Short mmCIF file of C-alpha atoms and ligand atoms in Angstrom, two decimals:
data_model
loop_
_atom_site.label_atom_id
_atom_site.label_comp_id
_atom_site.label_asym_id
_atom_site.label_seq_id
_atom_site.Cartn_x
_atom_site.Cartn_y
_atom_site.Cartn_z
CA MET C 15 -11.15 -0.82 -25.85
CA LYS C 16 -12.14 -1.90 -22.35
CA ASN C 17 -12.92 0.71 -19.74
CA ILE C 18 -11.72 0.24 -16.18
CA LEU C 19 -12.45 2.62 -13.32
CA PHE C 20 -10.34 2.45 -10.16
CA VAL C 21 -12.20 3.68 -7.11
CA ALA C 22 -9.95 4.24 -4.12
CA SER C 23 -9.40 6.37 -1.04
CA GLU C 24 -5.86 7.44 -1.91
CA GLY C 25 -3.53 7.64 -4.90
CA VAL C 26 -0.12 9.14 -5.75
CA PRO C 27 0.54 11.96 -6.65
CA PHE C 28 -2.61 13.42 -5.12
CA ILE C 29 -2.75 11.92 -1.64
CA LYS C 30 -0.81 9.18 0.13
CA THR C 31 -0.73 7.57 3.54
CA GLY C 32 0.75 4.21 2.55
CA GLY C 33 1.36 1.64 -0.14
CA LEU C 34 -2.24 1.68 -1.41
CA ALA C 35 -1.59 5.15 -2.85
CA ASP C 36 1.54 3.92 -4.62
CA VAL C 37 -0.39 1.08 -6.26
CA VAL C 38 -3.34 3.24 -7.30
CA GLY C 39 -0.94 5.84 -8.70
CA SER C 40 1.33 3.49 -10.61
CA LEU C 41 -0.66 0.48 -11.87
CA PRO C 42 -3.00 2.46 -14.19
CA LYS C 43 0.03 3.95 -15.96
CA CYS C 44 1.42 0.52 -16.73
CA VAL C 45 -1.68 -1.19 -18.09
CA ASP C 46 -1.62 -1.57 -21.88
CA HIS C 47 -3.31 1.60 -23.14
CA GLU C 48 -4.02 0.14 -26.53
CA TYR C 49 -6.60 -2.20 -25.03
CA PHE C 50 -7.54 -0.64 -21.73
CA ASP C 51 -8.63 2.83 -20.75
CA VAL C 52 -7.98 2.93 -17.02
CA ARG C 53 -9.14 5.94 -15.03
CA VAL C 54 -9.11 6.64 -11.32
CA MET C 55 -11.70 8.12 -8.96
CA LEU C 56 -10.65 9.59 -5.61
CA PRO C 57 -12.19 11.84 -2.97
CA LYS C 58 -11.14 15.47 -3.19
CA TYR C 59 -9.73 15.98 0.28
CA THR C 60 -9.30 19.51 1.53
CA CYS C 61 -5.88 18.41 2.88
CA MET C 62 -4.51 17.79 -0.63
CA THR C 63 -1.76 20.25 -1.53
CA GLN C 64 -2.69 23.38 -3.44
CA LYS C 65 -0.36 22.27 -6.22
CA MET C 66 -2.45 19.15 -6.75
CA LYS C 67 -5.76 20.99 -6.42
CA ASP C 68 -4.59 23.40 -9.11
CA LEU C 69 -4.42 20.51 -11.58
CA MET C 70 -8.13 19.80 -11.14
CA GLU C 71 -10.83 21.20 -13.31
CA TYR C 72 -14.44 21.47 -12.23
CA LYS C 73 -16.69 19.34 -14.44
CA THR C 74 -20.15 19.38 -12.92
CA HIS C 75 -22.10 18.76 -9.74
CA PHE C 76 -25.36 17.21 -8.59
CA TYR C 77 -27.24 16.44 -5.39
CA MET C 78 -27.56 12.95 -3.97
CA ASP C 79 -29.75 11.52 -1.21
CA PHE C 80 -27.56 10.21 1.54
CA HIS C 81 -28.09 9.64 5.25
CA TRP C 82 -31.45 11.38 5.24
CA ARG C 83 -29.98 14.44 3.62
CA ASN C 84 -29.52 15.78 0.17
CA GLU C 85 -25.78 16.15 -0.31
CA TYR C 86 -23.72 18.14 -2.77
CA VAL C 87 -21.47 16.03 -5.01
CA GLY C 88 -18.94 17.93 -7.10
CA ILE C 89 -16.98 16.22 -9.86
CA LEU C 90 -13.55 17.44 -10.87
CA GLU C 91 -11.09 16.05 -13.35
CA ALA C 92 -7.32 16.05 -13.86
CA LYS C 93 -4.89 14.33 -16.17
CA VAL C 94 -1.46 13.26 -14.91
CA ASP C 95 1.06 11.15 -16.84
CA GLY C 96 -1.62 10.22 -19.33
CA VAL C 97 -4.08 8.96 -16.69
CA ILE C 98 -7.43 10.67 -16.14
CA TYR C 99 -8.47 11.20 -12.53
CA TYR C 100 -11.93 12.12 -11.27
CA PHE C 101 -12.49 13.65 -7.86
CA ILE C 102 -15.62 13.56 -5.74
CA ASP C 103 -16.03 16.82 -3.90
CA ASN C 104 -17.95 17.44 -0.71
CA GLU C 105 -16.20 19.65 1.79
CA SER C 106 -18.10 18.53 4.84
CA TYR C 107 -17.14 14.88 4.27
CA PHE C 108 -13.62 15.33 2.96
CA ASN C 109 -12.26 17.97 5.31
CA GLY C 110 -9.68 17.41 8.07
CA PHE C 111 -5.91 17.17 8.11
CA LYS C 112 -5.72 13.66 6.73
CA PRO C 113 -7.88 11.25 4.71
CA TYR C 114 -8.78 9.00 7.65
CA SER C 115 -9.99 10.59 10.86
CA GLY C 116 -9.39 7.46 12.93
CA ASN C 117 -12.97 7.65 14.19
CA VAL C 118 -14.41 4.48 12.65
CA LEU C 119 -18.01 5.62 12.41
CA ASP C 120 -17.09 8.95 10.83
CA ASP C 121 -14.85 7.18 8.34
CA ILE C 122 -17.57 4.66 7.52
CA GLU C 123 -20.00 7.47 6.76
CA LYS C 124 -17.40 9.35 4.70
CA PHE C 125 -16.53 6.37 2.52
CA ALA C 126 -20.08 5.10 2.22
CA PHE C 127 -20.85 8.54 0.84
CA PHE C 128 -17.86 8.34 -1.47
CA SER C 129 -18.85 4.87 -2.75
CA LYS C 130 -22.39 5.89 -3.56
CA ALA C 131 -21.29 9.20 -5.06
CA ALA C 132 -18.69 7.45 -7.23
CA LEU C 133 -21.38 5.28 -8.82
CA SER C 134 -23.84 8.16 -9.08
CA ALA C 135 -21.20 10.24 -10.89
CA ILE C 136 -20.66 7.70 -13.67
CA PRO C 137 -23.53 8.85 -15.91
CA LEU C 138 -22.10 12.39 -15.82
CA ILE C 139 -18.41 11.87 -16.61
CA GLY C 140 -18.67 10.60 -20.15
CA PHE C 141 -16.88 7.38 -19.25
CA VAL C 142 -18.79 4.15 -18.71
CA PRO C 143 -16.62 1.50 -17.15
CA ASP C 144 -16.94 -2.15 -18.11
CA LEU C 145 -15.41 -2.93 -14.76
CA ILE C 146 -14.95 -1.07 -11.48
CA HIS C 147 -11.82 -1.96 -9.58
CA CYS C 148 -12.27 -1.28 -5.86
CA HIS C 149 -9.54 -1.09 -3.24
CA ASP C 150 -9.84 -1.93 0.45
CA TRP C 151 -12.71 -1.46 2.87
CA GLN C 152 -13.30 2.20 2.00
CA THR C 153 -14.77 1.12 -1.34
CA GLY C 154 -16.35 -2.13 -0.15
CA LEU C 155 -19.83 -0.73 -0.66
CA VAL C 156 -19.28 -0.07 -4.37
CA PRO C 157 -20.05 -3.67 -5.43
CA VAL C 158 -22.95 -3.69 -2.96
CA TYR C 159 -24.57 -0.47 -4.20
CA LEU C 160 -23.90 -1.57 -7.76
CA LYS C 161 -25.90 -4.71 -7.19
CA GLU C 162 -28.50 -3.27 -4.88
CA ARG C 163 -29.58 -0.19 -6.86
CA PHE C 164 -27.50 0.81 -9.84
CA GLN C 165 -27.70 -2.33 -11.90
CA GLY C 166 -31.40 -1.72 -12.47
CA ASN C 167 -30.32 1.15 -14.71
CA GLU C 168 -29.45 0.33 -18.33
CA LEU C 169 -26.08 2.09 -18.14
CA PHE C 170 -24.89 -0.13 -15.31
CA ARG C 171 -26.24 -3.43 -16.55
CA GLY C 172 -23.55 -6.11 -16.62
CA MET C 173 -20.92 -3.80 -15.14
CA LYS C 174 -18.36 -5.96 -13.32
CA SER C 175 -16.51 -5.27 -10.11
CA VAL C 176 -13.25 -6.44 -8.57
CA MET C 177 -12.29 -6.03 -4.94
CA THR C 178 -8.59 -5.85 -4.11
CA ILE C 179 -7.52 -6.46 -0.54
CA HIS C 180 -4.48 -4.40 0.38
CA ASN C 181 -4.96 -4.96 4.06
CA LEU C 182 -7.53 -7.29 5.58
CA LYS C 183 -7.06 -5.89 9.05
CA PHE C 184 -9.19 -2.84 8.31
CA GLN C 185 -12.76 -3.72 7.43
CA GLY C 186 -15.02 -0.81 8.35
CA ARG C 187 -17.14 -2.48 11.05
CA TRP C 188 -19.90 -0.90 13.09
CA ASP C 189 -23.29 -1.85 14.43
CA VAL C 190 -25.87 -2.83 11.84
CA LYS C 191 -28.43 -0.25 12.82
CA SER C 192 -26.12 2.74 12.35
CA VAL C 193 -24.73 1.43 9.08
CA ARG C 194 -28.20 0.73 7.70
CA ASP C 195 -29.22 4.19 8.68
CA ILE C 196 -26.22 5.83 7.04
CA THR C 197 -26.14 3.80 3.85
CA GLY C 198 -29.83 3.34 3.21
CA ILE C 199 -29.12 -0.26 2.21
CA PRO C 200 -32.16 -2.45 3.05
CA ALA C 201 -32.24 -4.93 5.94
CA TYR C 202 -32.15 -7.85 3.53
CA TYR C 203 -28.43 -7.21 2.95
CA PHE C 204 -27.48 -7.32 6.62
CA THR C 205 -27.37 -11.05 7.20
CA PRO C 206 -24.33 -13.22 8.00
CA ASP C 207 -24.03 -14.39 4.38
CA LYS C 208 -23.86 -10.77 3.19
CA LEU C 209 -22.83 -7.59 5.02
CA GLU C 210 -23.14 -8.82 8.57
CA SER C 211 -20.14 -10.26 10.32
CA TYR C 212 -20.10 -11.25 13.97
CA LYS C 213 -23.28 -9.21 14.55
CA ASP C 214 -21.78 -6.04 13.08
CA ALA C 215 -22.08 -4.51 9.64
CA ASN C 216 -18.85 -4.91 7.70
CA LEU C 217 -18.17 -2.83 4.57
CA LEU C 218 -15.23 -4.85 3.30
CA LYS C 219 -17.23 -8.03 3.66
CA GLY C 220 -19.92 -6.51 1.48
CA GLY C 221 -17.33 -5.96 -1.22
CA LEU C 222 -15.95 -9.47 -0.86
CA VAL C 223 -19.41 -11.00 -1.16
CA TYR C 224 -20.61 -8.95 -4.13
CA ALA C 225 -17.49 -8.37 -6.24
CA ASP C 226 -17.16 -10.60 -9.30
CA ALA C 227 -13.56 -11.35 -8.40
CA ILE C 228 -11.27 -10.76 -5.45
CA THR C 229 -7.56 -10.14 -5.57
CA THR C 230 -4.93 -9.47 -3.02
CA VAL C 231 -1.40 -8.20 -3.41
CA SER C 232 0.74 -11.35 -3.17
CA ASP C 233 0.35 -15.10 -3.62
CA THR C 234 1.39 -15.92 -0.10
CA TYR C 235 -1.06 -13.44 1.43
CA ALA C 236 -3.81 -14.90 -0.78
CA GLU C 237 -3.15 -18.24 0.91
CA GLU C 238 -2.58 -16.83 4.39
CA ILE C 239 -5.92 -15.00 4.56
CA LYS C 240 -7.74 -18.29 4.20
CA THR C 241 -6.41 -19.26 7.65
CA PRO C 242 -7.67 -18.07 11.05
CA PHE C 243 -4.38 -16.38 12.03
CA TYR C 244 -4.31 -14.01 9.06
CA GLY C 245 -7.98 -14.15 8.11
CA GLU C 246 -9.17 -11.43 10.53
CA GLY C 247 -12.47 -13.25 10.93
CA LEU C 248 -13.13 -13.47 7.18
CA ASP C 249 -11.09 -16.62 6.45
CA GLY C 250 -14.30 -18.65 6.08
CA LEU C 251 -15.68 -16.34 3.41
CA LEU C 252 -12.34 -16.17 1.61
CA LYS C 253 -12.11 -19.95 1.59
CA ALA C 254 -15.62 -20.14 0.24
CA ARG C 255 -14.69 -17.70 -2.54
CA SER C 256 -11.25 -19.18 -3.18
CA ASN C 257 -12.09 -19.88 -6.83
CA ASP C 258 -12.55 -16.15 -7.35
CA LEU C 259 -9.56 -15.10 -5.24
CA ARG C 260 -6.06 -14.64 -6.61
CA GLY C 261 -2.81 -13.05 -5.53
CA ILE C 262 -1.07 -10.59 -7.86
CA VAL C 263 2.13 -9.19 -6.43
CA ASN C 264 2.54 -5.41 -6.48
CA GLY C 265 5.11 -3.61 -8.54
CA ILE C 266 6.59 -0.16 -7.96
CA ASP C 267 7.02 2.82 -10.22
CA TYR C 268 10.45 2.25 -11.76
CA GLU C 269 10.68 5.82 -12.94
CA GLU C 270 9.93 7.41 -9.63
CA TYR C 271 12.15 4.96 -7.77
CA ASN C 272 15.29 4.99 -9.84
CA PRO C 273 18.73 5.55 -8.28
CA GLU C 274 20.04 6.77 -11.62
CA THR C 275 17.66 9.73 -11.85
CA ASP C 276 16.11 10.21 -8.39
CA PRO C 277 16.05 13.98 -7.75
CA TYR C 278 15.96 13.50 -3.97
CA ILE C 279 19.27 11.68 -3.58
CA GLU C 280 22.78 13.11 -3.26
CA VAL C 281 24.62 10.99 -5.83
CA HIS C 282 23.12 8.93 -8.62
CA TYR C 283 24.23 5.36 -9.19
CA ASN C 284 23.30 2.18 -11.00
CA ALA C 285 23.95 -1.55 -10.97
CA LYS C 286 27.38 -1.05 -12.51
CA ASN C 287 28.84 1.72 -10.36
CA PHE C 288 27.10 1.26 -6.99
CA ARG C 289 30.34 -0.05 -5.40
CA LYS C 290 31.84 3.42 -5.65
CA GLU C 291 28.86 5.73 -5.79
CA LYS C 292 26.14 4.40 -3.47
CA VAL C 293 28.23 4.99 -0.33
CA LYS C 294 28.32 8.72 -1.07
CA ASN C 295 24.64 8.80 -0.23
CA LYS C 296 25.38 7.18 3.12
CA HIS C 297 28.06 9.75 3.77
CA ALA C 298 25.65 12.60 3.01
CA LEU C 299 22.87 11.16 5.16
CA GLN C 300 25.19 10.62 8.13
CA LYS C 301 26.07 14.29 7.94
CA GLU C 302 22.48 15.40 7.49
CA LEU C 303 21.23 13.35 10.44
CA ASN C 304 24.18 13.97 12.76
CA LEU C 305 25.32 10.39 12.84
CA GLU C 306 28.95 9.41 13.08
CA VAL C 307 30.39 9.93 9.61
CA ASP C 308 31.97 6.65 8.66
CA ASP C 309 31.63 5.12 5.20
CA LYS C 310 32.33 1.67 6.55
CA LYS C 311 29.65 1.56 9.21
CA MET C 312 26.70 -0.64 8.30
CA MET C 313 23.55 1.48 8.10
CA ILE C 314 20.13 -0.13 8.55
CA GLY C 315 17.01 1.73 7.44
CA ILE C 316 13.34 1.62 8.43
CA VAL C 317 10.66 3.58 6.56
CA SER C 318 7.22 2.69 7.77
CA ARG C 319 3.87 3.43 9.28
CA LEU C 320 4.56 2.80 12.96
CA THR C 321 1.89 0.19 13.70
CA ASP C 322 2.07 -3.26 15.21
CA GLN C 323 1.59 -4.84 11.76
CA LYS C 324 5.19 -3.93 10.99
CA GLY C 325 6.87 -5.87 13.81
CA PHE C 326 8.02 -3.01 16.01
CA ASP C 327 7.51 -5.08 19.14
CA LEU C 328 10.35 -7.28 17.96
CA ILE C 329 12.55 -4.29 17.32
CA ALA C 330 11.78 -2.69 20.69
CA TYR C 331 12.70 -5.95 22.39
CA ILE C 332 16.23 -6.22 20.97
CA MET C 333 17.03 -2.57 20.24
CA ASP C 334 19.47 -2.24 23.17
CA GLU C 335 21.32 -5.36 22.11
CA LEU C 336 21.39 -4.26 18.48
CA CYS C 337 22.74 -0.85 19.42
CA HIS C 338 25.80 -2.49 20.91
CA ASP C 339 26.69 -3.82 17.46
CA GLU C 340 28.64 -1.87 14.84
CA VAL C 341 25.53 -0.49 13.14
CA GLN C 342 23.65 2.72 12.57
CA ILE C 343 19.88 2.72 12.51
CA VAL C 344 17.88 5.32 10.62
CA VAL C 345 14.12 5.40 11.15
CA LEU C 346 11.49 7.39 9.27
CA GLY C 347 7.88 6.94 10.27
CA THR C 348 4.78 8.10 12.06
CA GLY C 349 1.99 6.25 13.76
CA GLU C 350 1.28 4.83 17.19
CA GLU C 351 2.70 6.93 19.96
CA ARG C 352 4.31 4.02 21.80
CA TYR C 353 6.49 3.27 18.77
CA GLU C 354 7.24 6.89 18.04
CA ASN C 355 8.42 7.27 21.64
CA MET C 356 10.35 4.03 21.56
CA PHE C 357 12.44 5.29 18.65
CA ARG C 358 12.81 8.76 20.19
CA HIS C 359 14.08 7.09 23.33
CA PHE C 360 16.77 5.10 21.51
CA ASP C 361 17.74 8.16 19.50
CA TRP C 362 18.29 9.98 22.81
CA LYS C 363 20.16 7.03 24.30
CA TYR C 364 22.39 6.23 21.30
CA GLY C 365 22.50 9.60 19.57
CA ASN C 366 25.37 9.00 17.17
CA LYS C 367 24.05 5.57 16.16
CA VAL C 368 20.30 5.97 15.99
CA SER C 369 18.36 8.62 14.11
CA ALA C 370 14.60 8.71 14.71
CA ASN C 371 12.72 10.91 12.26
CA ILE C 372 9.14 10.92 13.40
CA TYR C 373 7.41 12.59 10.49
CA TYR C 374 6.42 12.00 6.89
CA SER C 375 8.89 12.93 4.15
CA GLU C 376 8.97 11.68 0.60
CA GLY C 377 12.47 13.12 0.19
CA LEU C 378 13.99 11.54 3.27
CA SER C 379 12.42 8.19 2.39
CA HIS C 380 14.25 8.17 -0.95
CA LYS C 381 17.49 9.19 0.74
CA ILE C 382 17.16 6.30 3.18
CA TYR C 383 16.47 3.75 0.42
CA ALA C 384 19.58 5.00 -1.36
CA ALA C 385 21.92 5.49 1.59
CA CYS C 386 21.42 2.41 3.72
CA ASP C 387 23.18 -0.91 3.38
CA ALA C 388 20.23 -2.91 4.71
CA PHE C 389 16.51 -2.33 5.26
CA LEU C 390 14.62 -3.89 8.16
CA MET C 391 11.00 -5.03 7.79
CA PRO C 392 10.10 -7.76 10.30
CA SER C 393 6.31 -7.57 9.76
CA MET C 394 3.83 -9.65 11.69
CA PHE C 395 1.82 -9.76 8.48
CA GLU C 396 2.46 -8.03 5.17
CA PRO C 397 -0.01 -8.24 2.27
CA CYS C 398 2.73 -7.20 -0.14
CA GLY C 399 5.03 -4.49 1.14
CA LEU C 400 6.55 -1.93 -1.21
CA SER C 401 9.40 -0.67 0.93
CA GLN C 402 11.39 -3.87 0.44
CA LEU C 403 10.88 -3.53 -3.34
CA MET C 404 12.14 0.05 -3.22
CA SER C 405 15.13 -1.16 -1.20
CA LEU C 406 15.95 -3.88 -3.72
CA ARG C 407 15.79 -1.30 -6.49
CA TYR C 408 18.34 0.84 -4.64
CA GLY C 409 20.63 -2.09 -3.82
CA THR C 410 19.73 -1.91 -0.15
CA ILE C 411 19.48 -5.42 1.21
CA PRO C 412 16.15 -6.27 2.89
CA ILE C 413 16.03 -8.14 6.18
CA VAL C 414 12.47 -9.43 6.46
CA ARG C 415 10.18 -11.87 8.14
CA GLU C 416 8.93 -14.59 5.79
CA THR C 417 5.31 -13.57 5.53
CA GLY C 418 2.98 -12.39 2.75
CA GLY C 419 4.64 -10.40 0.01
CA LEU C 420 7.94 -10.26 1.88
CA LYS C 421 8.23 -14.00 1.40
CA ASP C 422 7.36 -13.74 -2.29
CA THR C 423 9.75 -10.92 -3.16
CA VAL C 424 12.86 -11.41 -1.03
CA GLN C 425 14.85 -14.54 -1.73
CA PRO C 426 16.90 -15.56 1.32
CA TYR C 427 20.66 -15.44 0.97
CA ASN C 428 22.29 -18.84 0.60
CA GLU C 429 26.02 -18.62 1.12
CA TYR C 430 26.62 -22.11 -0.25
CA ASP C 431 25.24 -21.61 -3.71
CA GLY C 432 25.63 -17.84 -3.80
CA THR C 433 21.96 -17.01 -4.34
CA GLY C 434 19.45 -14.72 -2.71
CA THR C 435 18.62 -11.05 -2.48
CA GLY C 436 18.14 -10.54 1.26
CA PHE C 437 17.98 -12.06 4.73
CA SER C 438 14.90 -13.55 6.31
CA PHE C 439 13.56 -15.41 9.31
CA ALA C 440 10.39 -17.41 9.80
CA ASN C 441 9.00 -17.00 13.31
CA TYR C 442 7.70 -13.85 14.91
CA ASN C 443 10.50 -13.91 17.46
CA ALA C 444 12.83 -11.05 18.39
CA HIS C 445 15.98 -13.11 18.75
CA GLU C 446 15.35 -14.97 15.53
CA MET C 447 15.20 -11.55 13.89
CA LEU C 448 18.36 -10.42 15.69
CA ALA C 449 20.17 -13.55 14.47
CA SER C 450 19.23 -12.63 10.88
CA ILE C 451 20.45 -9.07 11.35
CA ARG C 452 23.72 -10.36 12.81
CA TYR C 453 24.16 -12.79 9.96
CA ALA C 454 23.78 -9.84 7.60
CA GLU C 455 26.32 -7.85 9.65
CA LYS C 456 28.77 -10.73 9.39
CA ILE C 457 28.53 -10.89 5.62
CA TYR C 458 28.71 -7.10 5.36
CA TYR C 459 31.85 -6.78 7.48
CA ASP C 460 33.71 -10.02 6.80
CA ARG C 461 32.75 -10.93 3.24
CA LYS C 462 32.31 -7.67 1.43
CA ARG C 463 32.59 -9.25 -2.01
CA GLU C 464 29.75 -11.59 -1.17
CA TRP C 465 27.74 -8.61 0.09
CA ASN C 466 28.32 -6.77 -3.15
CA LYS C 467 27.11 -9.79 -5.10
CA LEU C 468 23.96 -9.70 -3.00
CA VAL C 469 23.55 -6.08 -4.08
CA ASP C 470 24.13 -7.12 -7.70
CA ARG C 471 21.34 -9.64 -7.47
CA ALA C 472 19.03 -7.28 -5.57
CA MET C 473 19.41 -4.61 -8.24
CA ALA C 474 18.86 -7.16 -10.99
CA THR C 475 15.42 -8.18 -9.67
CA ASP C 476 12.52 -6.75 -11.63
CA PHE C 477 9.54 -5.55 -9.62
CA SER C 478 8.36 -2.99 -12.12
CA TRP C 479 4.69 -3.39 -12.99
CA HIS C 480 5.02 -5.03 -16.36
CA VAL C 481 4.51 -8.65 -15.23
CA SER C 482 1.78 -7.91 -12.68
CA ALA C 483 -0.05 -5.40 -14.87
CA ARG C 484 -0.43 -8.21 -17.42
CA LYS C 485 -2.03 -10.40 -14.79
CA TYR C 486 -4.58 -7.70 -14.01
CA GLN C 487 -5.24 -7.32 -17.73
CA GLU C 488 -5.86 -11.05 -18.07
CA MET C 489 -8.33 -10.89 -15.23
CA TYR C 490 -10.09 -7.83 -16.70
CA ASP C 491 -10.28 -9.57 -20.06
CA TRP C 492 -11.69 -12.68 -18.57
CA LEU C 493 -14.35 -10.90 -16.51
CA ILE C 494 -15.37 -8.45 -19.21
CA GLY C 495 -15.34 -11.15 -21.87
CA ASP C 496 -17.76 -12.95 -19.67
CA LYS C 497 -19.94 -9.85 -19.57
CA GLN C 498 -19.83 -9.39 -23.32
CA GLN C 499 -20.88 -12.99 -23.87
CA GLN C 500 -23.86 -12.50 -21.60
CA GLU C 501 -25.02 -9.49 -23.60
P1 ADP R 645 1.94 0.03 3.96
O1 ADP R 645 1.12 0.30 2.78
O2 ADP R 645 1.46 -1.10 4.79
O3 ADP R 645 2.19 1.25 4.78
P2 ADP R 645 4.07 -0.50 2.03
O4 ADP R 645 5.44 -1.03 2.22
O5 ADP R 645 3.22 -1.18 1.04
O6 ADP R 645 3.39 -0.47 3.46
O7 ADP R 645 4.12 1.01 1.55
C1 ADP R 645 4.57 2.04 2.35
C2 ADP R 645 4.81 3.27 1.51
O8 ADP R 645 4.75 4.43 2.32
C3 ADP R 645 6.19 3.29 0.87
O9 ADP R 645 6.11 4.04 -0.33
C4 ADP R 645 7.02 4.03 1.92
O10 ADP R 645 8.17 4.60 1.37
C5 ADP R 645 6.02 5.07 2.35
N1 ADP R 645 6.20 5.62 3.72
C6 ADP R 645 5.86 5.06 4.90
N2 ADP R 645 6.14 5.89 5.91
C7 ADP R 645 6.68 7.01 5.38
C8 ADP R 645 7.17 8.25 5.91
N3 ADP R 645 7.16 8.51 7.22
N4 ADP R 645 7.65 9.18 5.04
C9 ADP R 645 7.65 8.92 3.71
N5 ADP R 645 7.20 7.79 3.16
C10 ADP R 645 6.71 6.84 3.97
C1 GLC R 646 -1.24 -2.26 2.36
C2 GLC R 646 -0.31 -3.32 2.90
C3 GLC R 646 1.01 -3.41 2.17
C4 GLC R 646 0.81 -3.29 0.67
C5 GLC R 646 0.02 -2.04 0.34
C6 GLC R 646 -0.20 -1.87 -1.16
O1 GLC R 646 -1.08 -1.03 2.97
O2 GLC R 646 -0.07 -3.15 4.29
O3 GLC R 646 1.63 -4.64 2.46
O4 GLC R 646 2.06 -3.26 0.01
O5 GLC R 646 -1.22 -2.10 0.95
O6 GLC R 646 -0.86 -2.98 -1.72
#
């Protein structure tokens, strides 16, 4: 049995702000439990729901030196769907209405604390990992602390680490002096070949330098981040470590996202009966959102964090033009105010065609995946993207820009040989996107049988975890095997 510990800042069903939580919540369930014991460690945020907190059981606590203080570290445990979760408790660090405060320095201190506490907790939980799997900048210091202080201890000797990049844009950067002060990591580590990057300290970079292997969430993104445009200043390092870097495309939880059983949606359907049944969800959503009730009207969905990563500048640019077409647009998202207001504006202007829902709702997101005919995701960059996978699963045809995971998971429609699962365009250009949307409209309205075959193919794709979980297992095997040989 090989022991793997995920250390991450969010995970379904406990806390979620984006796709990272979906991955952390679903991958451990799908790894082969005969050979791997995968457990997850998360912060215990005060903003978690009471229902989730009630699942946790206090295990123990200790005090840890951190940032010139002696801090309380509580450890709690819960078991959900066969996976054991550990929670690091400290109310002064993990308070607030959401996991990330948005204040970079505060967040750096919070997650530096979490990273050190996660390692310090290991001797007390009765579970010694062979490998620690870290996710994104928040846990970038885990491989660093492991190397810098923990590996001197017998229990940690030979323990491996993997760093998975879900989004290279966020790195946890601040001036060296403050970060040294907070983390207690010696000056030796803050040089340009280690934690320093463009004069600042960079937590993700630390993880990328010290992890035994690096993964990211699609093949295309693994290539893209070695170039200056996508590399966010770390393309040089990623090129240098390209032998240790691989792309493994994300899957989604096929039980949670299943149109045949989904408790959130009006009418269940499957690949055989979607022609009759799926549209009933559209009908219900039109009523719910006060859109014109018309089964035949093409409905386009957007479920997203409203940030510039997701291509909302393109949408803003052509929204007036698009609203003159025979379409309805349903948006669910929160984020930057300028995009929230942009969608509110078009909702006001084209009330019976556009529905802007500026909030977070698990339920409405499922209804949108089920109800819409198409799903729009014109990202500027997209490490993997899960929304398009959820759309495919619900027979909702993605319209995407060919970047990162969108390129790897959506096969463009080819009307000549009758292949493809969606529509795509290459350049970050608003009218190129509009042309793709209009091509989709044309097929939807004029060649309904062709459209339905697209839905057939979309629903036949398989983005459950079973293929990708195997790739993670191979990597774990390879790294841990290496460790066992050394011993
Ligand atoms: P990212 O992680 O970059 O935000 P992904 O496509 O990987 O993008 O994952 C986004 C996840 O968050 C999906 O599960 C999507 O359904 C969900 N999501 C995004 N915004 C909302 C919202 N406002 N309400 C409910 N779910 C949302
Ligand atoms: C990030 C990326 C998204 C990816 C998700 C899960 O939030 O933006 O593309 O799907 O992580 O890996």
